[in-house]
């Protein structure tokens, strides 16, 4: 009987991460700490920093939040003028210190550390191949595949080996590597996940989002382009375009939910303005008679402001968020997640009493949050509750690094908008249209990945991958 091979690692749905790299500052690790601190929203389960003082690599890692992991003592154990860092979220299956990035090794070409944001579609297949050639993996993380591919490469220089490795992986990567000589950063040819270049005095920095630069008072220079690889070393920044070019497919969900609103990503304006534009467009598309517009804080705030601007309906804060609990989705257990909505949000009866309320959230995934919110608003006295979502219905899972549940659990994959409206018990429900979203987003319409809304995946899957990803069910 055929043996079933897990093509995708257990933590495939949970790879929201932040990466950071710095070259050329004597307090590299301290700056990496600040960068990771600003990027905490991209992953809250574990963090690590690896520094290099020209002699050797130093590693500090831990589980939990950045501020709790890196004490002054821990940072003092990270000397050197270059460092890379990573924030990670994973499920229980993928957790454990051995999976905490950056992963670092010492091999024939010296020291190497890797931090990766994104998901590699063919990681498990490559892993099986490498294991067949004798590779011994120490973690269950997809990222280790990149290291083994570098070690197994026949290319002459380390840079060529890195390129060789990254040419073989398929999927999303915004990856930062550190060698004995410098820092290398690369973005996959589709450019799924963001990666920015910054400058702090004489030092060069790469980070997932520009908000990391702001905390350091560093200058945002530009986005690393899709398919671009940069080397930060004693020569400054050297740029390469080593991968076969393809159409850009930058994740539009970064604008919807994931990136911080004060960040500039994908070379555009602040995410805040884009979210606000989504809200304005939503108001144009689905206005309703109402007394107040309220956001689901925090992620719904810019879109609700935009909706209020676009509709002329006054903005109010009808829901208050407790900031000391994590994002609902980033709770590993379903039971905690359900409970989390109540813990996280509370309604303000004085604002809601007798009002026709438009409530704006950035996305509706399973519908659980909206259902609880509608109930909460009615309980607090709202006369009517009109749910407005500043993104289109999510119909298919992300395989490129955003945490989404399986297709079955995505309510819009099997229910009409009216069925969802009934489920969440709202008086009306409307989503932002795909055309409206793309129109409100900066740049050319064709440059985004919108697979979660369209099921049009920019990277085609082999049949075996489709099976593993649950995109294809063989006839019984
Ligand atoms: P749900 O209850 O599953 O419909 O979740 C909807 C809520 O989850 C919205 O308030 C979103 O802000 C939030 N959300 C959407 N996508 C994600 C994600 N990838 N990670 C964490 N939270 C998310």
Short mmCIF file of C-alpha atoms and ligand atoms in Angstrom, two decimals:
data_model
loop_
_atom_site.label_atom_id
_atom_site.label_comp_id
_atom_site.label_asym_id
_atom_site.label_seq_id
_atom_site.Cartn_x
_atom_site.Cartn_y
_atom_site.Cartn_z
CA UNK A 1 0.00 0.00 0.00
CA UNK A 2 1.26 3.49 -0.82
CA UNK A 3 2.68 5.29 2.15
CA UNK A 4 1.18 8.67 2.78
CA UNK A 5 3.80 11.38 2.83
CA UNK A 6 3.00 14.61 4.60
CA UNK A 7 3.94 17.10 1.90
CA UNK A 8 3.18 20.07 4.05
CA UNK A 9 4.45 20.46 7.57
CA UNK A 10 1.98 20.58 10.42
CA UNK A 11 2.48 24.29 10.95
CA UNK A 12 1.80 25.26 7.36
CA UNK A 13 -1.19 27.43 8.16
CA UNK A 14 0.61 29.39 10.78
CA UNK A 15 3.62 31.07 9.36
CA UNK A 16 3.01 34.70 9.99
CA UNK A 17 6.45 35.96 10.77
CA UNK A 18 8.68 38.98 10.90
CA UNK A 19 12.27 39.16 9.72
CA UNK A 20 14.95 41.73 10.47
CA UNK A 21 18.59 42.11 9.47
CA UNK A 22 21.24 44.76 10.11
CA UNK A 23 24.80 45.25 8.92
CA UNK A 24 27.29 47.85 10.10
CA UNK A 25 26.36 49.03 13.59
CA UNK A 26 28.19 48.14 16.79
CA UNK A 27 24.89 47.76 18.59
CA UNK A 28 23.41 45.51 15.94
CA UNK A 29 21.63 43.19 18.39
CA UNK A 30 20.05 46.07 20.31
CA UNK A 31 18.72 47.50 17.07
CA UNK A 32 17.47 44.07 16.01
CA UNK A 33 15.65 43.86 19.34
CA UNK A 34 13.92 47.19 18.70
CA UNK A 35 13.05 46.14 15.16
CA UNK A 36 11.52 42.87 16.35
CA UNK A 37 9.69 44.75 19.08
CA UNK A 38 8.02 46.94 16.44
CA UNK A 39 7.21 43.86 14.38
CA UNK A 40 5.66 41.91 17.25
CA UNK A 41 2.24 41.87 15.54
CA UNK A 42 3.63 39.50 12.87
CA UNK A 43 4.29 36.70 15.33
CA UNK A 44 4.07 36.40 19.06
CA UNK A 45 5.05 32.90 19.94
CA UNK A 46 8.84 32.96 19.74
CA UNK A 47 11.73 35.19 18.75
CA UNK A 48 15.41 34.93 18.13
CA UNK A 49 18.42 37.08 17.33
CA UNK A 50 21.74 35.83 15.96
CA UNK A 51 24.67 38.27 15.94
CA UNK A 52 28.12 38.09 14.39
CA UNK A 53 31.22 39.85 15.70
CA UNK A 54 33.43 38.74 12.82
CA UNK A 55 34.75 35.80 14.84
CA UNK A 56 31.67 33.77 15.59
CA UNK A 57 27.87 33.73 15.75
CA UNK A 58 25.97 34.32 19.02
CA UNK A 59 22.42 33.09 19.46
CA UNK A 60 19.64 34.11 21.84
CA UNK A 61 16.18 32.64 21.40
CA UNK A 62 13.09 32.10 23.43
CA UNK A 63 9.38 31.56 23.42
CA UNK A 64 7.01 34.40 24.15
CA UNK A 65 7.09 38.10 23.42
CA UNK A 66 10.20 39.99 22.32
CA UNK A 67 10.31 42.14 25.45
CA UNK A 68 10.22 39.07 27.70
CA UNK A 69 12.85 37.09 25.81
CA UNK A 70 15.59 39.67 25.43
CA UNK A 71 16.71 40.98 28.79
CA UNK A 72 19.65 43.38 28.93
CA UNK A 73 21.80 40.39 29.85
CA UNK A 74 20.61 38.42 26.84
CA UNK A 75 21.33 41.36 24.53
CA UNK A 76 24.77 41.80 26.08
CA UNK A 77 25.50 38.22 25.02
CA UNK A 78 24.98 39.26 21.37
CA UNK A 79 28.08 41.24 20.35
CA UNK A 80 28.97 42.27 16.83
CA UNK A 81 28.06 44.76 14.16
CA UNK A 82 25.66 42.52 12.26
CA UNK A 83 22.61 40.59 13.34
CA UNK A 84 19.44 39.01 12.05
CA UNK A 85 16.22 38.35 13.93
CA UNK A 86 12.85 36.69 13.63
CA UNK A 87 9.42 36.70 15.29
CA UNK A 88 7.41 33.56 14.88
CA UNK A 89 3.99 32.12 15.37
CA UNK A 90 3.40 28.40 15.09
CA UNK A 91 0.91 25.76 16.19
CA UNK A 92 1.64 23.37 19.01
CA UNK A 93 2.94 20.85 16.45
CA UNK A 94 5.52 23.24 15.08
CA UNK A 95 6.44 24.89 18.35
CA UNK A 96 9.47 24.13 20.49
CA UNK A 97 12.79 25.87 20.77
CA UNK A 98 14.34 23.83 17.96
CA UNK A 99 11.97 25.49 15.48
CA UNK A 100 12.59 29.02 16.70
CA UNK A 101 14.36 31.11 14.09
CA UNK A 102 16.86 32.29 13.01
CA UNK A 103 18.18 28.78 12.41
CA UNK A 104 21.95 28.75 12.49
CA UNK A 105 24.59 26.24 11.44
CA UNK A 106 28.27 25.93 10.85
CA UNK A 107 29.22 24.13 7.63
CA UNK A 108 31.94 23.95 4.98
CA UNK A 109 31.41 27.63 4.06
CA UNK A 110 31.51 28.89 7.65
CA UNK A 111 28.63 30.17 9.73
CA UNK A 112 25.16 30.66 8.37
CA UNK A 113 21.91 31.82 9.96
CA UNK A 114 18.50 32.05 8.28
CA UNK A 115 15.24 33.81 9.16
CA UNK A 116 12.26 33.31 6.88
CA UNK A 117 8.77 34.75 6.45
CA UNK A 118 6.41 32.95 4.10
CA UNK A 119 5.48 29.39 3.21
CA UNK A 120 7.29 27.04 0.89
CA UNK A 121 4.90 24.83 -1.03
CA UNK A 122 7.46 22.18 -1.93
CA UNK A 123 9.36 22.16 1.38
CA UNK A 124 8.29 18.70 2.49
CA UNK A 125 9.02 17.18 -0.89
CA UNK A 126 12.47 18.78 -0.96
CA UNK A 127 12.99 17.62 2.59
CA UNK A 128 12.24 14.00 1.66
CA UNK A 129 14.68 14.25 -1.27
CA UNK A 130 17.38 15.76 0.91
CA UNK A 131 16.83 13.10 3.56
CA UNK A 132 17.21 10.46 0.89
CA UNK A 133 20.65 11.96 0.25
CA UNK A 134 21.52 11.70 3.93
CA UNK A 135 20.54 15.13 5.26
CA UNK A 136 19.66 15.08 8.93
CA UNK A 137 17.07 17.67 9.88
CA UNK A 138 17.03 19.11 13.37
CA UNK A 139 13.73 20.94 13.20
CA UNK A 140 10.35 20.50 11.55
CA UNK A 141 10.54 24.00 10.12
CA UNK A 142 10.35 24.51 6.34
CA UNK A 143 13.16 26.99 6.64
CA UNK A 144 15.71 24.31 7.40
CA UNK A 145 15.25 23.08 3.83
CA UNK A 146 16.85 26.32 2.62
CA UNK A 147 19.92 25.60 4.75
CA UNK A 148 20.27 22.01 3.51
CA UNK A 149 19.87 23.10 -0.09
CA UNK A 150 22.69 25.58 0.45
CA UNK A 151 24.88 22.89 2.03
CA UNK A 152 24.14 20.42 -0.79
CA UNK A 153 24.62 22.93 -3.61
CA UNK A 154 27.52 22.43 -6.03
CA UNK A 155 27.96 26.17 -6.65
CA UNK A 156 31.37 27.63 -5.89
CA UNK A 157 30.56 30.65 -3.77
CA UNK A 158 28.25 30.95 -0.80
CA UNK A 159 26.20 33.61 -2.57
CA UNK A 160 25.70 31.32 -5.57
CA UNK A 161 24.71 28.53 -3.22
CA UNK A 162 22.12 30.75 -1.60
CA UNK A 163 20.76 31.64 -5.03
CA UNK A 164 20.81 27.98 -6.04
CA UNK A 165 18.86 27.06 -2.92
CA UNK A 166 16.27 29.82 -3.30
CA UNK A 167 15.78 28.91 -6.96
CA UNK A 168 14.67 25.44 -5.93
CA UNK A 169 12.06 26.40 -3.37
CA UNK A 170 8.56 27.24 -4.58
CA UNK A 171 6.30 29.53 -2.65
CA UNK A 172 6.64 32.65 -0.60
CA UNK A 173 9.84 33.82 0.94
CA UNK A 174 11.06 37.06 2.37
CA UNK A 175 14.24 35.67 3.78
CA UNK A 176 17.20 37.14 5.63
CA UNK A 177 20.47 35.23 5.94
CA UNK A 178 23.69 36.06 7.76
CA UNK A 179 27.09 34.75 6.75
CA UNK A 180 30.53 35.47 8.20
CA UNK A 181 30.82 38.36 5.74
CA UNK A 182 27.44 40.05 5.80
CA UNK A 183 23.70 39.90 5.54
CA UNK A 184 21.76 38.64 2.51
CA UNK A 185 18.07 39.41 2.03
CA UNK A 186 15.85 38.06 -0.73
CA UNK A 187 12.24 38.21 -1.80
CA UNK A 188 10.62 35.53 -3.96
CA UNK A 189 9.89 36.46 -7.57
CA UNK A 190 6.17 36.97 -6.88
CA UNK A 191 6.99 39.16 -3.88
CA UNK A 192 4.21 37.68 -1.73
CA UNK A 193 5.46 39.01 1.59
CA UNK A 194 6.87 42.50 2.10
CA UNK A 195 10.53 43.28 2.75
CA UNK A 196 11.93 46.78 3.12
CA UNK A 197 15.37 48.31 3.00
CA UNK A 198 16.35 51.00 5.47
CA UNK A 199 19.36 52.93 6.63
CA UNK A 200 20.50 53.94 10.08
CA UNK A 201 23.56 56.18 9.94
CA UNK A 202 26.18 53.95 8.26
CA UNK A 203 24.26 50.76 8.85
CA UNK A 204 21.92 49.04 6.41
CA UNK A 205 18.76 47.35 7.59
CA UNK A 206 16.16 45.02 6.13
CA UNK A 207 12.82 44.44 7.82
CA UNK A 208 9.42 42.99 7.03
CA UNK A 209 7.74 46.35 7.47
CA UNK A 210 8.87 49.96 7.67
CA UNK A 211 7.44 50.43 11.19
CA UNK A 212 10.60 48.66 12.37
CA UNK A 213 12.68 51.55 11.00
CA UNK A 214 10.55 54.18 12.70
CA UNK A 215 11.32 52.88 16.18
CA UNK A 216 15.05 53.06 15.42
CA UNK A 217 14.74 56.49 13.82
CA UNK A 218 16.12 54.87 10.70
CA UNK A 219 15.35 56.02 7.19
CA UNK A 220 13.05 54.00 4.93
CA UNK A 221 14.96 53.62 1.67
CA UNK A 222 12.79 51.38 -0.51
CA UNK A 223 11.06 48.04 -0.84
CA UNK A 224 13.24 45.09 -1.85
CA UNK A 225 11.72 44.23 -5.22
CA UNK A 226 10.03 40.91 -6.00
CA UNK A 227 12.79 38.56 -7.16
CA UNK A 228 15.54 40.82 -5.83
CA UNK A 229 18.39 39.69 -3.60
CA UNK A 230 20.54 42.22 -1.76
CA UNK A 231 23.85 41.75 -0.01
CA UNK A 232 24.64 44.10 2.86
CA UNK A 233 28.36 44.07 3.57
CA UNK A 234 31.46 46.29 3.69
CA UNK A 235 30.65 47.48 0.13
CA UNK A 236 27.24 48.77 1.17
CA UNK A 237 24.19 47.34 -0.63
CA UNK A 238 24.64 45.22 -3.75
CA UNK A 239 21.51 44.23 -5.60
CA UNK A 240 21.01 41.11 -7.75
CA UNK A 241 18.09 39.81 -9.79
CA UNK A 242 18.96 36.12 -9.85
CA UNK A 243 15.52 34.53 -10.24
CA UNK A 244 13.47 34.05 -13.38
CA UNK A 245 11.08 36.99 -13.48
CA UNK A 246 7.37 36.35 -13.14
CA UNK A 247 4.28 38.41 -12.45
CA UNK A 248 4.27 40.13 -9.06
CA UNK A 249 1.71 38.70 -6.64
CA UNK A 250 2.00 40.76 -3.50
CA UNK A 251 -0.35 39.72 -0.73
CA UNK A 252 -3.29 42.13 -0.69
CA UNK A 253 -4.29 40.74 2.70
CA UNK A 254 -1.26 42.51 4.17
CA UNK A 255 -3.22 45.73 3.47
CA UNK A 256 -6.48 44.30 4.77
CA UNK A 257 -5.30 42.99 8.10
CA UNK A 258 -1.81 41.86 8.60
CA UNK A 259 0.62 44.76 8.34
CA UNK A 260 0.69 47.54 10.86
CA UNK A 261 -1.25 50.60 9.64
CA UNK A 262 1.74 52.89 10.20
CA UNK A 263 3.92 50.76 7.90
CA UNK A 264 4.71 51.40 4.28
CA UNK A 265 4.86 48.12 2.43
CA UNK A 266 5.11 47.09 -1.22
CA UNK A 267 6.62 50.47 -2.00
CA UNK A 268 3.29 52.24 -1.49
CA UNK A 269 1.82 54.69 0.98
CA UNK A 270 1.05 53.89 4.62
CA UNK A 271 -1.21 50.87 5.09
CA UNK A 272 -3.45 53.19 7.12
CA UNK A 273 -4.39 55.24 4.05
CA UNK A 274 -5.04 52.12 2.02
CA UNK A 275 -7.34 50.69 4.70
CA UNK A 276 -9.15 54.00 4.85
CA UNK A 277 -9.57 53.97 1.08
CA UNK A 278 -11.06 50.45 1.38
CA UNK A 279 -13.59 51.87 3.85
CA UNK A 280 -14.48 54.81 1.59
CA UNK A 281 -14.99 52.44 -1.32
CA UNK A 282 -17.13 50.16 0.87
CA UNK A 283 -19.35 53.14 1.75
CA UNK A 284 -19.76 53.91 -1.95
CA UNK A 285 -20.73 50.33 -2.68
CA UNK A 286 -23.01 49.55 0.22
CA UNK A 287 -24.39 52.60 1.94
CA UNK A 288 -27.20 52.09 4.44
CA UNK A 289 -29.29 54.51 6.52
CA UNK A 290 -27.65 54.58 9.92
CA UNK A 291 -26.94 56.80 12.93
CA UNK A 292 -23.35 55.83 13.67
CA UNK A 293 -20.39 53.93 12.19
CA UNK A 294 -18.26 51.98 14.63
CA UNK A 295 -15.13 49.92 13.99
CA UNK A 296 -14.20 46.54 15.33
CA UNK A 297 -10.99 47.74 16.96
CA UNK A 298 -8.15 47.82 16.22
CA UNK A 299 -7.90 46.46 12.71
CA UNK A 300 -11.28 47.85 11.59
CA UNK A 301 -10.55 51.44 12.67
CA UNK A 302 -9.05 52.95 9.48
CA UNK A 303 -11.72 51.31 7.27
CA UNK A 304 -14.50 52.56 9.57
CA UNK A 305 -13.06 56.08 9.40
CA UNK A 306 -13.05 55.79 5.63
CA UNK A 307 -16.61 54.47 5.66
CA UNK A 308 -17.69 57.38 7.84
CA UNK A 309 -15.97 59.85 5.51
CA UNK A 310 -17.50 58.25 2.44
CA UNK A 311 -21.03 57.96 3.83
CA UNK A 312 -21.23 61.05 6.03
CA UNK A 313 -22.42 58.87 8.95
CA UNK A 314 -20.65 59.92 12.18
CA UNK A 315 -17.82 57.77 13.53
CA UNK A 316 -18.10 56.53 17.11
CA UNK A 317 -16.26 54.06 19.32
CA UNK A 318 -18.93 51.58 20.31
CA UNK A 319 -16.59 48.71 21.04
CA UNK A 320 -13.62 48.94 23.35
CA UNK A 321 -10.73 46.59 23.06
CA UNK A 322 -8.73 45.19 25.92
CA UNK A 323 -5.19 45.57 24.64
CA UNK A 324 -3.69 43.04 26.97
CA UNK A 325 -4.96 39.97 25.12
CA UNK A 326 -3.44 38.68 21.90
CA UNK A 327 -5.13 38.73 18.52
CA UNK A 328 -7.98 36.22 18.52
CA UNK A 329 -6.60 34.24 15.65
CA UNK A 330 -3.22 33.90 17.24
CA UNK A 331 -4.55 31.67 20.00
CA UNK A 332 -3.64 28.08 19.30
CA UNK A 333 -6.81 26.50 20.72
CA UNK A 334 -10.24 26.88 19.15
CA UNK A 335 -11.80 26.98 22.62
CA UNK A 336 -9.65 29.92 23.68
CA UNK A 337 -10.38 31.67 20.42
CA UNK A 338 -14.17 31.55 20.90
CA UNK A 339 -13.82 32.78 24.41
CA UNK A 340 -11.30 35.39 23.28
CA UNK A 341 -13.81 37.56 21.47
CA UNK A 342 -15.65 38.33 24.70
CA UNK A 343 -12.47 38.85 26.61
CA UNK A 344 -11.10 41.15 23.94
CA UNK A 345 -14.05 43.40 23.13
CA UNK A 346 -16.71 45.12 25.15
CA UNK A 347 -19.61 47.31 23.98
CA UNK A 348 -20.39 50.84 25.19
CA UNK A 349 -24.17 51.05 25.80
CA UNK A 350 -24.18 54.88 25.95
CA UNK A 351 -22.94 55.00 22.37
CA UNK A 352 -25.19 52.25 21.02
CA UNK A 353 -28.51 52.64 22.82
CA UNK A 354 -31.37 52.99 20.31
CA UNK A 355 -28.97 53.52 17.39
CA UNK A 356 -28.88 52.12 13.87
CA UNK A 357 -25.28 50.97 13.83
CA UNK A 358 -22.91 50.23 10.94
CA UNK A 359 -20.09 48.08 12.30
CA UNK A 360 -16.97 47.80 10.15
CA UNK A 361 -14.50 44.93 10.39
CA UNK A 362 -11.57 44.27 8.08
CA UNK A 363 -12.42 40.66 7.30
CA UNK A 364 -14.82 37.87 8.04
CA UNK A 365 -13.17 34.47 8.18
CA UNK A 366 -15.28 31.88 10.03
CA UNK A 367 -17.92 34.37 11.07
CA UNK A 368 -17.52 33.61 14.76
CA UNK A 369 -16.26 37.07 15.67
CA UNK A 370 -18.99 38.90 13.75
CA UNK A 371 -21.70 36.73 15.27
CA UNK A 372 -20.53 37.52 18.79
CA UNK A 373 -20.12 41.19 18.00
CA UNK A 374 -23.62 41.55 16.58
CA UNK A 375 -25.02 39.88 19.68
CA UNK A 376 -22.97 42.12 21.92
CA UNK A 377 -24.11 45.27 20.11
CA UNK A 378 -27.77 44.32 20.32
CA UNK A 379 -27.37 43.43 23.97
CA UNK A 380 -25.95 46.94 24.52
CA UNK A 381 -29.05 48.48 22.97
CA UNK A 382 -28.32 48.86 19.23
CA UNK A 383 -31.61 49.06 17.28
CA UNK A 384 -30.16 47.84 13.99
CA UNK A 385 -26.78 46.28 13.25
CA UNK A 386 -25.36 46.51 9.73
CA UNK A 387 -22.11 44.58 9.29
CA UNK A 388 -19.70 45.94 6.68
CA UNK A 389 -16.50 44.09 5.80
CA UNK A 390 -13.66 46.03 4.17
CA UNK A 391 -12.48 43.06 2.10
CA UNK A 392 -14.24 40.52 -0.15
CA UNK A 393 -15.48 37.12 1.08
CA UNK A 394 -12.58 34.80 1.95
CA UNK A 395 -13.22 31.61 0.01
CA UNK A 396 -9.89 29.83 -0.07
CA UNK A 397 -6.98 29.26 2.29
CA UNK A 398 -3.63 30.98 1.96
CA UNK A 399 -0.63 28.79 1.22
CA UNK A 400 1.81 31.67 1.13
CA UNK A 401 2.15 32.68 4.76
CA UNK A 402 -1.09 34.11 6.12
CA UNK A 403 -2.81 32.22 8.89
CA UNK A 404 -6.11 31.02 7.46
CA UNK A 405 -8.16 27.99 8.44
CA UNK A 406 -9.02 25.20 6.02
CA UNK A 407 -11.45 25.83 3.18
CA UNK A 408 -14.25 24.03 5.06
CA UNK A 409 -13.94 26.43 7.95
CA UNK A 410 -14.07 29.53 5.75
CA UNK A 411 -17.75 30.37 5.97
CA UNK A 412 -17.86 32.19 2.61
CA UNK A 413 -16.52 29.13 0.79
CA UNK A 414 -19.84 27.35 1.29
CA UNK A 415 -22.41 30.03 2.20
CA UNK A 416 -23.95 32.95 0.39
CA UNK A 417 -23.73 36.45 1.82
CA UNK A 418 -27.36 36.23 2.90
CA UNK A 419 -26.79 32.90 4.65
CA UNK A 420 -23.82 34.45 6.45
CA UNK A 421 -25.92 37.47 7.38
CA UNK A 422 -28.45 35.13 8.97
CA UNK A 423 -25.70 33.24 10.79
CA UNK A 424 -24.19 36.39 12.25
CA UNK A 425 -27.74 37.68 12.93
CA UNK A 426 -27.09 41.11 11.36
CA UNK A 427 -29.78 43.27 9.76
CA UNK A 428 -27.58 43.55 6.70
CA UNK A 429 -24.15 42.38 5.62
CA UNK A 430 -22.00 43.66 2.78
CA UNK A 431 -18.42 43.02 1.74
CA UNK A 432 -16.09 45.24 -0.26
CA UNK A 433 -16.07 44.05 -3.87
CA UNK A 434 -12.87 42.60 -5.31
CA UNK A 435 -12.85 45.26 -8.04
CA UNK A 436 -13.40 47.96 -5.44
CA UNK A 437 -10.56 46.68 -3.29
CA UNK A 438 -8.13 46.46 -6.18
CA UNK A 439 -9.18 49.93 -7.36
CA UNK A 440 -8.57 51.38 -3.90
CA UNK A 441 -5.18 49.65 -3.55
CA UNK A 442 -2.15 51.47 -4.98
CA UNK A 443 -0.44 50.47 -8.21
CA UNK A 444 -1.42 48.21 -11.06
CA UNK A 445 -4.38 45.87 -10.42
CA UNK A 446 -2.53 42.79 -11.63
CA UNK A 447 0.28 43.03 -9.10
CA UNK A 448 -1.47 41.46 -6.12
CA UNK A 449 -2.15 37.95 -4.89
CA UNK A 450 -5.86 37.76 -4.11
CA UNK A 451 -6.08 33.95 -3.94
CA UNK A 452 -7.91 34.00 -0.59
CA UNK A 453 -10.75 35.88 -2.32
CA UNK A 454 -10.64 34.24 -5.74
CA UNK A 455 -9.00 30.80 -5.37
CA UNK A 456 -6.70 31.90 -8.22
CA UNK A 457 -3.35 30.78 -6.83
CA UNK A 458 -0.38 32.46 -8.56
CA UNK A 459 1.77 29.34 -8.16
CA UNK A 460 0.30 26.23 -9.69
CA UNK A 461 0.28 23.07 -7.60
CA UNK A 462 1.17 19.56 -8.61
CA UNK A 463 -1.63 17.03 -8.11
CA UNK A 464 0.21 15.60 -5.11
CA UNK A 465 0.41 19.05 -3.54
CA UNK A 466 -3.28 19.67 -4.26
CA UNK A 467 -4.10 16.46 -2.44
CA UNK A 468 -2.03 17.44 0.54
CA UNK A 469 -3.37 20.96 0.63
CA UNK A 470 -6.95 19.72 0.49
CA UNK A 471 -7.56 21.45 -2.85
CA UNK A 472 -8.42 18.20 -4.58
CA UNK A 473 -10.27 15.20 -3.25
CA UNK A 474 -9.77 11.98 -5.18
CA UNK A 475 -12.97 10.13 -6.12
CA UNK A 476 -13.76 7.39 -3.62
P1 LIG B 1 -13.69 35.09 12.28
O1 LIG B 1 -14.31 35.06 13.62
O2 LIG B 1 -13.02 33.78 11.97
O3 LIG B 1 -14.65 35.51 11.19
O4 LIG B 1 -12.50 36.12 12.31
C1 LIG B 1 -12.63 37.44 11.89
C2 LIG B 1 -11.68 38.33 12.65
O5 LIG B 1 -10.37 37.79 12.58
C3 LIG B 1 -11.61 39.72 12.10
O6 LIG B 1 -11.92 40.59 13.16
C4 LIG B 1 -10.20 39.92 11.59
O7 LIG B 1 -9.69 41.16 12.03
C5 LIG B 1 -9.43 38.78 12.21
N1 LIG B 1 -8.49 38.14 11.27
C6 LIG B 1 -8.62 37.97 9.96
N2 LIG B 1 -7.57 37.29 9.44
C7 LIG B 1 -6.74 37.04 10.45
C8 LIG B 1 -5.46 36.41 10.57
N3 LIG B 1 -4.85 35.89 9.51
N4 LIG B 1 -4.91 36.35 11.79
C9 LIG B 1 -5.53 36.86 12.85
N5 LIG B 1 -6.73 37.47 12.81
C10 LIG B 1 -7.34 37.57 11.63
#
